[in-house]
XYZ file of C-alpha atoms in Angstrom:
410
model
C -1.273 -16.745 -32.288
C 1.392 -16.914 -29.580
C 0.820 -16.158 -25.928
C 1.087 -12.407 -25.302
C 2.639 -13.096 -21.920
C 5.402 -15.208 -23.430
C 8.106 -12.512 -23.877
C 7.472 -11.047 -20.454
C 7.676 -14.462 -18.808
C 10.876 -15.165 -20.693
C 12.410 -11.948 -19.403
C 11.336 -12.777 -15.857
C 12.795 -16.281 -16.061
C 16.058 -15.038 -17.523
C 16.394 -12.374 -14.816
C 15.678 -14.837 -12.036
C 18.116 -17.303 -13.552
C 20.928 -14.757 -13.092
C 20.241 -14.332 -9.373
C 22.283 -16.311 -6.885
C 20.805 -18.302 -4.044
C 20.240 -15.877 -1.111
C 21.699 -18.446 1.290
C 24.806 -18.622 -0.888
C 25.066 -14.826 -1.069
C 24.872 -14.390 2.706
C 26.959 -17.528 3.281
C 24.518 -19.083 5.751
C 22.970 -22.587 5.872
C 19.378 -23.121 4.780
C 18.327 -23.765 8.383
C 19.981 -20.540 9.614
C 18.234 -18.668 12.403
C 17.010 -15.097 12.024
C 19.898 -13.914 14.157
C 22.467 -15.749 12.000
C 20.989 -14.222 8.853
C 20.951 -10.735 10.343
C 24.523 -11.010 11.624
C 25.818 -12.280 8.278
C 24.019 -9.503 6.424
C 25.405 -6.738 8.622
C 28.968 -7.968 8.337
C 28.790 -8.254 4.554
C 26.906 -4.977 4.152
C 29.547 -3.184 6.184
C 32.329 -4.736 4.143
C 30.721 -3.888 0.781
C 29.177 -0.552 1.737
C 29.489 2.112 -1.031
C 31.057 4.552 1.443
C 34.028 2.218 1.795
C 34.155 1.192 -1.882
C 33.603 4.422 -3.783
C 35.848 3.365 -6.680
C 34.743 -0.255 -6.826
C 31.558 -0.733 -8.944
C 31.711 -4.496 -8.395
C 31.402 -3.984 -4.635
C 28.356 -1.772 -5.228
C 26.636 -4.542 -7.196
C 27.501 -7.101 -4.531
C 26.114 -4.752 -1.896
C 22.794 -4.633 -3.782
C 22.805 -8.431 -4.073
C 23.410 -8.800 -0.345
C 20.604 -6.350 0.445
C 18.265 -8.147 -1.969
C 19.058 -11.545 -0.460
C 18.536 -10.225 3.046
C 15.201 -8.740 1.981
C 14.028 -12.272 1.149
C 15.492 -14.241 4.034
C 14.619 -11.674 6.727
C 10.910 -11.853 5.864
C 9.353 -15.137 7.092
C 6.722 -15.211 4.335
C 9.136 -14.423 1.505
C 11.631 -16.942 2.874
C 8.905 -19.595 2.924
C 7.944 -18.701 -0.659
C 11.550 -18.963 -1.831
C 12.178 -22.232 0.008
C 9.051 -23.683 -1.591
C 9.423 -22.648 -5.237
C 12.421 -20.350 -5.698
C 12.502 -16.749 -6.917
C 9.398 -17.040 -9.083
C 7.244 -17.631 -6.009
C 8.549 -14.575 -4.146
C 6.312 -11.495 -4.090
C 8.901 -8.991 -5.344
C 6.470 -6.062 -5.114
C 6.565 -6.238 -1.354
C 10.351 -6.517 -1.137
C 11.741 -3.822 1.128
C 15.090 -2.179 0.570
C 17.017 -0.046 3.041
C 18.199 3.489 2.271
C 21.456 4.881 3.586
C 20.597 8.542 4.203
C 24.253 9.474 4.525
C 24.788 8.380 0.924
C 21.568 9.633 -0.709
C 22.325 13.260 -1.501
C 20.127 16.270 -0.760
C 17.509 15.837 -3.504
C 16.868 12.142 -2.861
C 16.811 12.772 0.866
C 14.108 15.416 0.320
C 11.993 12.936 -1.651
C 12.449 10.267 1.005
C 11.475 12.774 3.708
C 8.365 13.778 1.731
C 7.199 10.181 1.323
C 7.844 9.521 5.000
C 5.793 12.597 5.917
C 2.928 11.271 3.802
C 2.937 8.044 5.812
C 4.937 5.860 3.421
C 7.274 3.708 5.564
C 10.877 4.281 4.539
C 13.396 1.695 5.690
C 16.801 3.206 6.394
C 20.153 1.625 7.128
C 22.756 2.628 9.685
C 25.666 4.693 8.473
C 28.744 2.617 7.703
C 30.865 5.129 9.621
C 28.963 4.443 12.849
C 29.246 0.679 12.450
C 32.916 0.889 11.557
C 33.694 3.077 14.585
C 31.914 0.536 16.772
C 33.912 -2.333 15.291
C 37.140 -0.416 15.819
C 36.187 0.360 19.413
C 36.625 4.099 18.901
C 33.223 5.220 20.186
C 32.534 7.117 23.405
C 30.331 5.168 25.832
C 28.409 6.807 28.667
C 27.015 4.881 31.669
C 23.230 4.552 31.896
C 22.222 3.585 35.476
C 18.987 1.625 35.914
C 16.015 3.843 36.660
C 17.741 7.105 35.703
C 16.569 8.536 32.342
C 18.976 10.504 30.157
C 17.798 13.134 27.654
C 19.908 14.439 24.795
C 20.101 15.240 21.075
C 21.975 13.129 18.548
C 23.025 14.376 15.124
C 21.450 12.832 12.030
C 23.231 9.623 11.045
C 25.181 9.824 14.300
C 24.961 7.686 17.453
C 25.215 8.036 21.229
C 26.464 4.935 23.036
C 25.443 3.873 26.561
C 26.501 1.063 28.887
C 23.984 -0.670 31.156
C 25.342 -2.839 33.974
C 23.022 -5.379 35.616
C 23.407 -7.864 38.447
C 22.348 -11.529 38.537
C 19.079 -10.716 40.321
C 18.280 -7.912 37.883
C 19.036 -10.145 34.927
C 16.708 -12.777 36.402
C 13.927 -10.228 36.933
C 14.309 -8.859 33.423
C 15.397 -5.561 31.912
C 13.635 -3.101 29.614
C 15.398 -0.360 27.625
C 13.171 2.255 26.030
C 13.733 5.448 24.075
C 11.055 8.105 23.530
C 10.934 11.466 21.748
C 8.292 14.077 22.517
C 9.543 15.944 19.437
C 8.536 12.858 17.390
C 12.085 12.493 16.075
C 13.053 9.440 14.052
C 15.718 7.262 15.631
C 16.919 3.700 16.079
C 17.612 1.870 19.314
C 20.655 -0.383 18.850
C 22.177 -3.190 20.909
C 25.812 -4.204 20.382
C 27.568 -7.407 21.303
C 31.065 -7.038 22.684
C 33.748 -9.113 20.990
C 36.826 -10.431 22.775
C 39.028 -7.889 21.044
C 36.909 -5.037 22.364
C 35.057 -4.357 19.112
C 31.287 -3.882 19.069
C 29.120 -5.771 16.587
C 25.529 -4.710 15.918
C 23.162 -7.437 17.167
C 19.711 -5.840 17.549
C 17.941 -2.878 16.023
C 14.548 -1.321 16.732
C 13.228 1.552 14.614
C 11.156 4.241 16.273
C 7.419 4.263 15.611
C 4.796 6.851 16.395
C 2.774 5.892 19.470
C 0.279 8.577 20.429
C 1.999 11.965 20.652
C 5.557 10.583 20.826
C 7.859 8.297 18.878
C 9.304 5.355 20.760
C 11.333 2.168 20.510
C 12.043 -0.476 23.103
C 13.832 -3.730 23.818
C 12.247 -6.124 26.322
C 14.443 -8.764 27.919
C 11.721 -10.412 30.036
C 12.383 -14.157 29.534
C 9.476 -14.632 27.117
C 9.090 -14.089 23.393
C 8.372 -10.488 22.425
C 7.500 -9.425 18.873
C 8.266 -6.296 16.906
C 5.803 -4.919 14.375
C 7.561 -3.801 11.217
C 5.284 -1.345 9.327
C 7.335 -1.583 6.132
C 6.502 -5.247 5.529
C 4.226 -5.607 2.498
C 3.741 -1.827 2.332
C 3.523 -1.856 -1.481
C 1.150 -4.806 -1.505
C -1.142 -2.996 0.914
C -1.095 0.107 -1.280
C -2.332 -1.951 -4.232
C -5.084 -3.651 -2.234
C -6.801 -1.471 0.407
C -8.355 -4.543 2.026
C -4.858 -5.913 2.576
C -4.075 -2.968 4.858
C -6.091 -4.731 7.547
C -5.235 -8.354 6.826
C -1.516 -7.650 6.336
C -1.230 -5.404 9.361
C 0.142 -8.182 11.555
C 2.325 -9.678 8.813
C 5.123 -7.433 10.041
C 5.053 -9.207 13.395
C 8.535 -10.631 13.828
C 10.058 -12.289 16.912
C 12.812 -10.364 18.671
C 16.063 -12.302 18.569
C 16.866 -12.006 22.273
C 14.548 -12.470 25.254
C 17.021 -12.121 28.102
C 20.311 -10.547 29.151
C 23.032 -12.055 31.268
C 24.519 -10.271 34.223
C 27.252 -7.841 33.220
C 27.665 -4.719 31.101
C 25.694 -4.276 27.892
C 26.071 -1.630 25.191
C 23.125 0.235 23.682
C 23.032 3.201 21.316
C 20.572 5.785 20.027
C 21.018 6.452 16.308
C 19.702 9.698 14.757
C 17.444 8.735 11.869
C 15.968 12.136 11.020
C 16.336 13.232 7.414
C 17.682 16.726 8.035
C 18.039 17.592 11.711
C 19.221 16.109 14.978
C 16.963 13.780 16.966
C 15.804 14.628 20.475
C 15.359 11.637 22.763
C 15.130 10.256 26.298
C 16.632 6.828 27.016
C 15.852 4.779 30.122
C 16.824 1.325 31.391
C 14.413 -0.307 33.866
C 14.607 -3.437 36.007
C 11.328 -5.339 35.615
C 11.278 -6.406 39.282
C 8.855 -3.601 40.096
C 6.772 -4.219 36.947
C 5.784 -7.871 37.337
C 2.094 -7.227 36.698
C 2.843 -5.224 33.538
C 5.218 -7.960 32.350
C 2.515 -10.616 32.767
C -0.010 -8.498 30.872
C 2.496 -7.930 28.068
C 3.121 -11.671 27.845
C -0.622 -12.340 27.515
C -1.125 -9.641 24.873
C 1.859 -10.844 22.832
C 0.360 -14.342 22.731
C -3.070 -12.963 21.785
C -1.639 -10.861 18.952
C 0.221 -13.861 17.569
C -2.952 -15.959 17.718
C -4.908 -13.144 16.068
C -2.471 -13.094 13.161
C -3.182 -16.785 12.513
C -6.926 -16.159 12.789
C -6.697 -13.348 10.231
C -5.121 -15.718 7.715
C -8.231 -17.911 7.871
C -10.651 -14.996 8.030
C -9.105 -13.348 4.954
C -9.992 -16.382 2.823
C -13.565 -16.339 4.097
C -13.841 -12.557 3.715
C -12.662 -12.537 0.112
C -15.057 -15.336 -0.821
C -17.958 -13.406 0.675
C -16.709 -10.189 -0.943
C -16.618 -11.825 -4.367
C -20.167 -13.118 -3.894
C -21.250 -9.701 -2.625
C -19.892 -8.056 -5.777
C -21.853 -10.516 -7.921
C -25.039 -10.044 -5.899
C -24.649 -6.253 -5.951
C -24.320 -6.274 -9.734
C -27.424 -8.399 -10.089
C -29.262 -6.138 -7.661
C -28.593 -3.136 -9.918
C -29.715 -5.046 -13.004
C -32.901 -6.342 -11.378
C -33.733 -2.900 -9.989
C -33.415 -1.353 -13.458
C -35.527 -4.113 -15.001
C -38.324 -3.617 -12.440
C -38.318 0.165 -12.958
C -38.533 -0.271 -16.736
C -41.461 -2.706 -16.465
C -43.382 -0.412 -14.129
C -42.915 2.563 -16.490
C -44.038 0.414 -19.418
C -47.148 -0.648 -17.504
C -47.991 2.952 -16.579
C -47.838 4.029 -20.211
C -50.164 1.191 -21.213
C -52.597 2.022 -18.383
C -52.771 5.646 -19.546
C -54.255 4.496 -22.858
C -57.437 3.238 -21.097
C -59.226 6.639 -21.259
C -62.191 8.113 -23.218
C -60.240 11.263 -23.875
C -57.395 9.322 -25.379
C -59.892 7.381 -27.554
C -61.626 10.621 -28.747
C -58.283 12.149 -29.506
C -57.320 9.090 -31.468
C -60.637 9.192 -33.460
C -60.394 12.895 -34.270
C -56.879 12.484 -35.409
C -57.836 9.653 -37.736
C -60.816 11.570 -39.319
C -59.109 14.902 -39.945
C -57.916 15.779 -43.508
C -54.494 16.058 -42.177
C -54.892 12.556 -40.864
C -56.019 11.369 -44.289
C -52.851 12.746 -45.771
C -52.687 12.442 -49.584
C -56.479 11.938 -50.058
C -57.251 15.388 -48.751
C -54.637 16.892 -50.944
C -56.078 15.071 -54.000
C -59.628 16.290 -53.219
C -58.416 19.831 -52.892
C -56.449 19.575 -56.105
C -59.413 18.109 -58.048
C -61.709 20.785 -56.722
C -59.335 23.403 -57.955
C -59.093 21.673 -61.328
C -62.877 21.514 -61.724
C -63.308 25.182 -60.949
C -60.653 26.349 -63.378
C -62.597 25.599 -66.734
C -65.648 27.535 -65.525
C -63.566 30.524 -64.751
C -61.916 30.280 -68.144
C -65.331 30.170 -69.922
C -66.584 33.190 -68.082
C -63.533 35.101 -69.014
C -63.751 34.171 -72.690
C -67.444 34.927 -72.872
C -66.835 38.259 -71.309
C -64.159 39.051 -73.779
C -66.363 37.843 -76.716
C -69.279 39.949 -75.505
C -67.116 42.988 -75.278
C -65.842 42.360 -78.744
C -69.391 42.189 -80.214
C -70.444 45.334 -78.548
C -67.451 47.112 -79.909
C -68.244 45.850 -83.417
C -71.819 47.163 -83.251
C -70.578 50.492 -82.221
C -68.860 50.838 -85.458
């Protein structure tokens, strides 16, 4: 008989054979940095976005291909898998795709909002209109002075742009830009690079996450490597394996592309990422000169978290080996426990037979007619048979006597 997995494997191979090399799709070299990959993806995604190509089905397919390729190359583990053995080695179940809420429609948006409310991480993309306005330089930019928070509301799939100007000494000390929402709104913190022609190109993006009673996002330009924790990485894989929820928790740890800012003016934006309503937020830019101790602590913790991720890789192997042995031992424990219980019950029943009353009962049962079975029935039947002729004789004699008497009477 043929292998039952044969047809399915053939389909998988044929589907992977049709896919183009992600590096070729994004037009980047195989040694491209994360920033190069992200920049290439955003430019191509903007160019092929369905909003701008409503009547071009080919552009829609290319947009999906670009998003798929970026999903592989933007994830360090999936990129390593692909570089090692191609598409067949990539864990497609954990591949994240971004949703453009402005292009979903009401029903799909409701489903996405429901899943998000249930704790399922939903990755969303930035509206093409916002990115196009930024590229065209037609956005309104407000100044954001250091140390002076600004609170506002931004419409869903809309953006508020801010400019932050820093000096040489402030750039050397480091700058932090944070956005918080006490209303727990969903938003994105964006950083744009200014082109020579005045256009703004998206360079960095941080999605808000729930931290305590607020949602927040931040960018830390402190001259050391800071990491973001992406909760959507391997979300499906974790759902299939509850144990993976712990071991994969730090898999979403990705290095931020920029660790410092130069002196000058920089453009940030707050993007409304709520499903139905505007997002309330407070944005603040801080010079780290007055937060040296906090910066040092953050640097230490970042290094510890990175080291812990590597430790978890080793511990997961050990844990799963022990878990497999535990499952085997637990199964044997149940079997041995049942066997012991059965033997003890069997022994108790045997011990109960060592009793005079049980012996007397056994003897009386064996000597009773009912115990003898057929013999008793035969004796009873023979007794009845023997008594029947006598009864017949008596009856006949009686009748004969009566007959004689009657004859004499005549």
